[in-house]
Coordinates of C-alpha atoms in Angstrom, one line a residue:
M256 CA 0.0 0.0 0.0
R257 CA 2.9 2.4 0.7
Q258 CA 4.2 2.4 -2.8
Q259 CA 0.7 2.4 -4.3
M260 CA -0.3 5.5 -2.4
A261 CA 2.9 7.3 -3.2
T262 CA 2.6 6.6 -6.9
Y263 CA -1.1 7.6 -6.8
L264 CA -0.3 10.9 -5.2
Y265 CA 2.5 11.9 -7.6
A266 CA 0.2 11.1 -10.5
L267 CA -2.6 13.1 -8.9
Q268 CA -0.2 16.0 -8.4
N269 CA 0.5 16.1 -12.1
D270 CA -3.3 16.0 -12.8
L271 CA -4.0 18.9 -10.5
V272 CA -1.1 20.9 -12.0
R273 CA -2.6 20.4 -15.4
I274 CA -6.1 21.5 -14.2
I275 CA -4.6 24.7 -12.6
E276 CA -2.8 25.6 -15.8
E277 CA -6.0 24.9 -17.8
I278 CA -8.0 27.2 -15.6
D279 CA -5.3 29.9 -15.5
P280 CA -3.0 29.6 -18.5
K281 CA -0.9 32.7 -17.7
I282 CA 0.0 31.7 -14.2
T283 CA 3.7 31.3 -13.4
F284 CA 4.7 27.7 -12.5
N285 CA 7.7 26.3 -10.6
R286 CA 8.5 22.8 -9.6
S287 CA 11.1 21.8 -7.0
N288 CA 12.1 18.6 -5.2
W289 CA 13.3 18.2 -1.7
N290 CA 15.1 15.4 0.2
Q291 CA 16.0 15.2 3.9
R292 CA 17.8 12.7 6.0
S293 CA 18.2 12.9 9.7
K294 CA 19.2 10.5 12.5
N295 CA 15.7 9.0 12.8
S296 CA 13.9 9.9 9.5
T297 CA 14.1 10.3 5.8
G298 CA 11.8 12.2 3.5
G299 CA 11.4 13.7 0.1
G300 CA 8.8 15.2 -2.1
T301 CA 7.9 17.6 -4.9
N302 CA 6.5 21.1 -4.5
C303 CA 4.6 22.7 -7.4
T304 CA 3.9 26.4 -6.8
F305 CA 2.1 29.0 -8.8
D306 CA 2.2 32.8 -8.7
N307 CA 0.7 35.9 -10.3
G308 CA -2.1 34.3 -12.3
K309 CA -5.2 36.0 -13.7
I310 CA -7.4 33.7 -11.6
F311 CA -5.1 32.6 -8.8
E312 CA -2.9 34.9 -6.8
K313 CA -1.0 31.8 -5.5
A314 CA -1.4 28.1 -5.6
V315 CA 0.4 25.1 -4.2
V316 CA 0.3 21.3 -4.9
Q317 CA 2.7 19.5 -2.7
V318 CA 3.5 15.8 -2.3
N319 CA 5.6 14.5 0.7
V320 CA 6.7 11.0 1.5
E321 CA 8.4 10.3 4.8
S322 CA 9.4 7.4 7.0
G323 CA 11.4 6.9 10.1
S324 CA 11.5 5.6 13.7
L325 CA 9.4 6.6 16.7
S326 CA 9.7 6.0 20.4
P327 CA 6.8 4.3 22.3
F328 CA 5.9 7.6 23.9
Q329 CA 5.6 9.3 20.5
V330 CA 3.4 6.5 19.3
I331 CA 1.1 6.9 22.3
E332 CA 0.9 10.7 21.6
I333 CA 0.1 10.2 18.0
L334 CA -2.6 7.6 18.6
T335 CA -4.1 9.2 21.7
T336 CA -7.2 10.2 19.8
K337 CA -7.5 7.0 17.8
P338 CA -9.4 3.9 18.9
P339 CA -6.9 1.1 18.9
L340 CA -3.7 1.2 20.9
Q341 CA -3.2 -2.6 20.6
I342 CA 0.1 -2.1 18.7
I343 CA 1.6 -0.8 22.0
S344 CA 2.8 -3.7 24.1
K345 CA 3.4 -3.5 27.8
S346 CA 7.1 -3.2 27.1
L347 CA 8.4 0.3 26.5
N348 CA 11.4 -1.2 24.8
D349 CA 9.5 -2.0 21.6
K350 CA 10.7 -0.4 18.4
F351 CA 8.4 1.5 16.1
T352 CA 8.6 2.9 12.5
Y353 CA 6.2 5.2 10.7
Y354 CA 5.4 6.0 7.1
K355 CA 3.4 8.9 5.6
A356 CA 2.6 9.7 2.0
S357 CA 0.6 13.0 1.7
L358 CA -0.7 15.5 -0.8
F359 CA -1.6 19.1 0.1
S360 CA -3.1 21.7 -2.2
V361 CA -4.3 25.2 -1.6
L362 CA -5.7 27.7 -4.2
Y363 CA -5.7 31.4 -3.3
P364 CA -7.9 33.2 -5.9
Q365 CA -7.4 36.8 -7.0
N366 CA -11.0 37.7 -6.7
P367 CA -12.1 37.8 -3.0
N368 CA -15.6 36.7 -4.0
I369 CA -14.1 33.2 -4.7
P370 CA -13.3 31.1 -1.6
T371 CA -9.8 29.7 -0.9
S372 CA -9.8 26.0 -1.6
F373 CA -8.0 23.3 0.4
L374 CA -7.3 19.7 -0.3
D375 CA -5.4 17.3 2.0
L376 CA -5.0 13.5 1.5
A377 CA -2.6 11.2 3.4
Y378 CA -1.9 7.5 4.1
N379 CA -0.4 6.9 7.5
E380 CA 1.2 3.8 9.0
I381 CA 2.8 2.9 12.3
K382 CA 4.5 -0.5 12.7
N383 CA 5.6 -2.2 15.9
T384 CA 8.7 -3.8 14.5
T385 CA 9.1 -5.9 17.7
T386 CA 5.7 -7.6 17.5
G387 CA 5.0 -7.0 13.7
K388 CA 1.7 -5.3 14.4
I389 CA 0.7 -2.5 12.0
Y390 CA -1.8 0.3 12.5
W391 CA -2.7 2.3 9.3
W392 CA -5.3 5.0 8.5
F393 CA -6.2 7.6 5.8
S394 CA -6.6 11.2 6.8
G395 CA -7.4 14.4 5.0
G396 CA -10.4 16.1 3.3
N397 CA -11.2 19.5 1.8
D398 CA -12.7 22.8 2.8
L399 CA -13.5 26.3 1.5
S400 CA -12.5 29.5 3.3
E401 CA -14.5 32.6 2.4
S402 CA -13.3 36.1 2.7
S403 CA -15.4 38.4 4.9
L404 CA -17.6 39.2 1.8
F405 CA -19.7 36.1 2.4
L406 CA -19.5 36.0 6.2
N407 CA -22.2 37.2 8.6
P408 CA -20.6 40.1 10.6
Q409 CA -23.1 39.7 13.4
D410 CA -22.2 36.1 14.1
K411 CA -18.7 34.7 13.6
L412 CA -20.1 31.1 13.7
S413 CA -22.7 31.8 11.0
I414 CA -21.9 31.4 7.3
K415 CA -24.1 32.7 4.5
K416 CA -24.0 29.6 2.3
D417 CA -25.2 30.5 -1.2
N418 CA -26.4 27.9 -3.8
L419 CA -22.9 27.4 -5.1
I420 CA -21.6 26.4 -1.7
I421 CA -24.6 24.2 -1.1
D422 CA -24.1 22.5 -4.5
F423 CA -20.4 21.9 -3.7
F424 CA -21.3 19.9 -0.6
Q425 CA -24.5 18.3 -2.0
K426 CA -22.4 16.8 -4.8
F427 CA -20.1 15.2 -2.4
K428 CA -23.0 13.9 -0.3
T429 CA -24.4 12.2 -3.4
E430 CA -21.0 10.6 -4.3
L431 CA -20.1 9.6 -0.7
D432 CA -23.5 8.0 -0.1
E433 CA -22.7 5.5 -2.8
F434 CA -19.8 4.2 -0.6
N435 CA -21.3 4.6 2.8
P436 CA -24.4 6.6 3.8
S437 CA -22.8 7.6 7.1
Y438 CA -19.7 9.1 5.6
F439 CA -21.0 12.5 4.6
H440 CA -22.4 13.4 8.1
Q441 CA -19.3 11.9 9.8
F442 CA -17.0 14.0 7.5
I443 CA -19.0 17.1 7.9
K444 CA -18.8 16.8 11.7
E445 CA -15.1 16.3 11.6
G446 CA -14.8 19.2 9.1
K447 CA -16.5 21.5 11.6
D448 CA -14.0 20.5 14.3
A449 CA -11.1 20.8 11.9
T450 CA -11.9 24.3 10.7
F451 CA -12.9 25.8 14.1
M452 CA -10.4 28.3 15.5
S453 CA -11.0 27.9 19.2
H454 CA -8.6 30.8 20.1
R455 CA -10.8 33.2 18.1
D456 CA -14.1 31.4 18.6
E457 CA -14.8 31.4 14.9
I458 CA -14.9 29.1 11.9
R459 CA -12.0 29.2 9.4
G460 CA -14.3 29.1 6.4
V461 CA -17.6 27.5 5.5
G462 CA -16.5 24.2 6.9
G463 CA -15.5 21.2 5.0
L464 CA -15.3 17.4 4.8
Y465 CA -12.6 15.8 6.8
F466 CA -11.6 12.3 8.1
N467 CA -9.0 11.8 10.7
D468 CA -9.0 8.1 11.1
L469 CA -10.4 6.3 8.1
N470 CA -9.7 2.6 8.1
D471 CA -13.2 0.9 8.1
N472 CA -12.4 -1.1 4.9
K473 CA -9.4 -2.5 3.1
P474 CA -6.9 0.3 2.2
Q475 CA -7.2 -0.6 -1.6
V476 CA -11.0 -0.2 -1.4
L477 CA -10.8 3.1 0.4
L478 CA -8.2 4.4 -2.0
S479 CA -10.4 3.5 -5.0
T480 CA -13.5 5.0 -3.4
V481 CA -13.2 7.8 -0.8
I482 CA -9.7 9.0 -1.6
Q483 CA -10.3 8.9 -5.3
C484 CA -13.6 10.9 -4.8
F485 CA -11.8 13.7 -3.0
A486 CA -8.9 13.6 -5.4
Q487 CA -10.9 13.8 -8.6
K488 CA -13.9 15.8 -7.5
T489 CA -12.6 18.7 -5.2
Y490 CA -11.3 20.8 -8.1
Q491 CA -14.2 19.8 -10.4
H492 CA -16.8 21.0 -7.9
Y493 CA -14.8 24.1 -7.1
R494 CA -14.7 25.3 -10.7
P495 CA -18.3 26.6 -10.8
L496 CA -17.4 28.9 -7.9
I497 CA -14.5 30.2 -10.0
E498 CA -16.5 30.7 -13.1
K499 CA -19.5 32.4 -11.5
R500 CA -18.1 34.3 -8.6
G501 CA -15.1 35.3 -10.6
K502 CA -17.4 37.6 -12.6
L503 CA -18.3 39.6 -9.5
S504 CA -16.6 43.0 -9.0
Y505 CA -14.7 43.9 -5.9
T506 CA -12.9 46.9 -4.3
L507 CA -9.5 47.5 -2.7
S508 CA -11.2 47.2 0.7
D509 CA -12.4 43.7 -0.3
K510 CA -8.9 42.7 -1.2
E511 CA -7.6 43.9 2.1
K512 CA -10.3 41.8 3.9
Q513 CA -9.3 38.8 1.8
A514 CA -5.6 39.3 2.8
E515 CA -6.6 39.5 6.5
K516 CA -8.6 36.3 6.2
N517 CA -5.8 34.5 4.5
S518 CA -3.4 35.6 7.3
R519 CA -5.8 33.9 9.7
L520 CA -5.2 30.6 7.7
V521 CA -1.5 30.8 8.5
E522 CA -2.3 31.6 12.1
Y523 CA -4.7 28.6 12.2
E524 CA -1.9 26.3 11.0
L525 CA 0.5 27.6 13.7
V526 CA -2.0 27.6 16.6
S527 CA -4.0 24.5 15.8
F528 CA -0.8 22.3 15.8
N529 CA -1.9 18.9 14.6
K530 CA -0.1 16.0 16.3
D531 CA 0.5 13.9 13.2
I532 CA 3.5 11.9 12.0
I533 CA 5.0 14.7 9.8
N534 CA 5.1 17.1 12.8
F535 CA 6.9 14.5 14.9
M536 CA 9.4 13.9 12.2
Y537 CA 10.3 17.6 12.0
Y538 CA 10.1 18.6 15.7
Q539 CA 11.0 15.5 17.7
N540 CA 13.1 13.2 15.5
K541 CA 15.8 15.8 14.7

């Protein structure tokens, strides 16, 4: 599954790059690779970045593949919110390894009437090399972050969802219901939790669809259903927002509000530090 997911994400990255260039032919594109090796981890990936387009101010499609070792205490910390801890034995001398293949995409539109789009997909695996037990899961999802033009100023937790936003989520509901009728409501709930900024008591955007611990079927089945749905449909369902809202006019003040909102997104990533494998690699394994 490791190699299958990595291969899939790199192919998906190329597909998403092609779609961005199709939507915004004049945008400036740059591709770079990275590799890192430390005492307890190795990693590499490809960053595709875009700047100064007619439609998008900036865009990123990034693929990372990392692996390394973890202490039992790190494993407990990572899995603290996940149901099974059976891969942890009573011995704290057990050895553990991790693997993560992930894709992250964000689209920052020029027109503040168009929401910023996020897509995040990952396959995660922790192995107890002493006992041979493996715990794996998929994580990720998507969300839309409006500028203040479409937010209710009287209530930070209330979003004015127009028909385009409703259609975006309704299409995903129809598609996810084919796999499991409970997925949509489960992902919406996790999306609300994922996009809520507790330190500001406000929602990051209009919410989204997120899954933090998806492993209720064989990994190959989930890859060909849920993961593929998010991978192929997020940009597709986002395009009507670009095409229709992109025709709306805006002012300099609107752009300033958009910039302020986007700065909150950076703030969110810093404050809402997610205890996942990639963070442990960078901050604890060095």
